[in-house]
mmCIF file of C-alpha atoms in Angstrom:
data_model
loop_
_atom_site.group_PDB
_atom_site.id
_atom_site.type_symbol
_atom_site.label_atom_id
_atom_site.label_comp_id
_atom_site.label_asym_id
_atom_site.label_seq_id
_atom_site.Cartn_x
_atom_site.Cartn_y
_atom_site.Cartn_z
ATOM 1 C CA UNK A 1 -109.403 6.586 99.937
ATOM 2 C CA UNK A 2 -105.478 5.104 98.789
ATOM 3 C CA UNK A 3 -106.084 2.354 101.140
ATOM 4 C CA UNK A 4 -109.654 1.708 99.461
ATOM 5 C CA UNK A 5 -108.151 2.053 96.193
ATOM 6 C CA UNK A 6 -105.376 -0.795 96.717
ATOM 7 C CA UNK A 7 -107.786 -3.309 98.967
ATOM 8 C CA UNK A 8 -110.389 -2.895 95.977
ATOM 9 C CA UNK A 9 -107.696 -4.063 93.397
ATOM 10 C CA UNK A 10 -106.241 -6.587 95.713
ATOM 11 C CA UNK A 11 -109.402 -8.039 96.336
ATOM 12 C CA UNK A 12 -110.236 -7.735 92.827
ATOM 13 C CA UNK A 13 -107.111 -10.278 91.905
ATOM 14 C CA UNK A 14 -107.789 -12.419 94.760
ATOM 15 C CA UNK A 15 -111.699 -12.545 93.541
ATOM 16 C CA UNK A 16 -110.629 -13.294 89.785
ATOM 17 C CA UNK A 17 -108.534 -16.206 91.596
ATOM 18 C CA UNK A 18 -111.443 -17.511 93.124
ATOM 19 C CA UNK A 19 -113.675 -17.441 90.178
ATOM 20 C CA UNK A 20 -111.351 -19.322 88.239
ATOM 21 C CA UNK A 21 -111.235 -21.841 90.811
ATOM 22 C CA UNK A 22 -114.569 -22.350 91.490
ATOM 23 C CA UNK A 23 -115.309 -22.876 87.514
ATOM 24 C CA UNK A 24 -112.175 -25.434 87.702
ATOM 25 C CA UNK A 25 -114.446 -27.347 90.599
ATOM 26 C CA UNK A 26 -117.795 -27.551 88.945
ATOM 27 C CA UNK A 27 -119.445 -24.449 89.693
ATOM 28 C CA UNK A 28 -122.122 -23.699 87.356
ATOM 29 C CA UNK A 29 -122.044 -20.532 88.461
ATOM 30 C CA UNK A 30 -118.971 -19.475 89.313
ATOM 31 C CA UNK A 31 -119.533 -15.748 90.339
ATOM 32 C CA UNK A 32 -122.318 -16.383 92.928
ATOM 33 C CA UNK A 33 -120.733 -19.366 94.418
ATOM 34 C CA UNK A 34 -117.703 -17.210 94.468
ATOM 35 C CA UNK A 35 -119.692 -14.578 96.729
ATOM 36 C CA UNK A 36 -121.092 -17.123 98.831
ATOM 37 C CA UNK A 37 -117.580 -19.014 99.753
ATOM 38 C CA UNK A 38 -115.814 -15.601 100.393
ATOM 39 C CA UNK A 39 -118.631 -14.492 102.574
ATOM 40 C CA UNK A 40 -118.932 -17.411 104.211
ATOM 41 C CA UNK A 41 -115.018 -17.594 105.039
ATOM 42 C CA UNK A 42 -114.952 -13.732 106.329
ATOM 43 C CA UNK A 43 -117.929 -15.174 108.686
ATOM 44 C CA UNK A 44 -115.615 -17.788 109.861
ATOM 45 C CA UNK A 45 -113.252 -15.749 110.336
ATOM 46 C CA UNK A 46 -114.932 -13.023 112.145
ATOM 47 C CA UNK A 47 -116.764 -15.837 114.089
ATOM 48 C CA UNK A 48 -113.300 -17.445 115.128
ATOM 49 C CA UNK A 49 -112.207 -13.605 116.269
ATOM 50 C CA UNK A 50 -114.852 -13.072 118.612
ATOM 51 C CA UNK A 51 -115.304 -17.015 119.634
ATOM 52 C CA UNK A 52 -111.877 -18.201 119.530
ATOM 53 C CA UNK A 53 -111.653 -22.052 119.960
ATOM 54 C CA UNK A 54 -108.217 -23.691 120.373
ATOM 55 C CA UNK A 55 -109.469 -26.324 117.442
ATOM 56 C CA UNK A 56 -110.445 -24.087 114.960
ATOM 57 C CA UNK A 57 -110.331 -25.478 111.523
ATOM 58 C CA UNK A 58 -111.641 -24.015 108.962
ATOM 59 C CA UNK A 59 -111.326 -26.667 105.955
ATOM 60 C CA UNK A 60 -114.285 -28.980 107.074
ATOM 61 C CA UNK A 61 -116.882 -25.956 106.903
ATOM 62 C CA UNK A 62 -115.893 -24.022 103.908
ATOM 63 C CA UNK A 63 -115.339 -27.984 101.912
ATOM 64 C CA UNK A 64 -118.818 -28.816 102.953
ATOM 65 C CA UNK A 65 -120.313 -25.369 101.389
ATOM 66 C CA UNK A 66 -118.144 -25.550 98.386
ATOM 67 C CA UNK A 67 -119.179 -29.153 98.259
ATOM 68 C CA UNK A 68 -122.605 -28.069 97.895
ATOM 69 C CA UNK A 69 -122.419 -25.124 96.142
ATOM 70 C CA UNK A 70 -120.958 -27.358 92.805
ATOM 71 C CA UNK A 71 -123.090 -30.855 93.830
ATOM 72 C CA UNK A 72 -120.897 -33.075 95.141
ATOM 73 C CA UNK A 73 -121.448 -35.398 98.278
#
């Protein structure tokens, strides 16, 4: 329960982060595309973990979903 306690707030800062930025980028709605971009980046992650490929790169993905998320090319 301590460790849920402090990964809750952490996460909580790191979300409030992300929010921010994703209103700064065009979101028009900043909380769900917030979701969708953290979820989507734990998937990579996890992905990457079990699949590990000696090119991994994460940027291209997660800039193409963000890119769509806010409506730009």
């Amino acid at each position: 329960p301590a460790l849920r306690a402090q990964l809750t707030a952490t996460g909580g800062r790191v979300r409030a982060y992300h929010v921010t930025w994703m209103r700064l980028v065009g979101s028009a709605d900043p909380e769900r595309d917030t979701t969708i971009v953290q979820n989507y980046a734990t998937g990579l992650m996890l992905h990457e973990l079990a699949y590990p490929k000696p090119d991994f790169d994460p940027v291209p993905p997660l800039t193409a979903v963000i890119a769509m998320l806010v409506g730009r090319p």
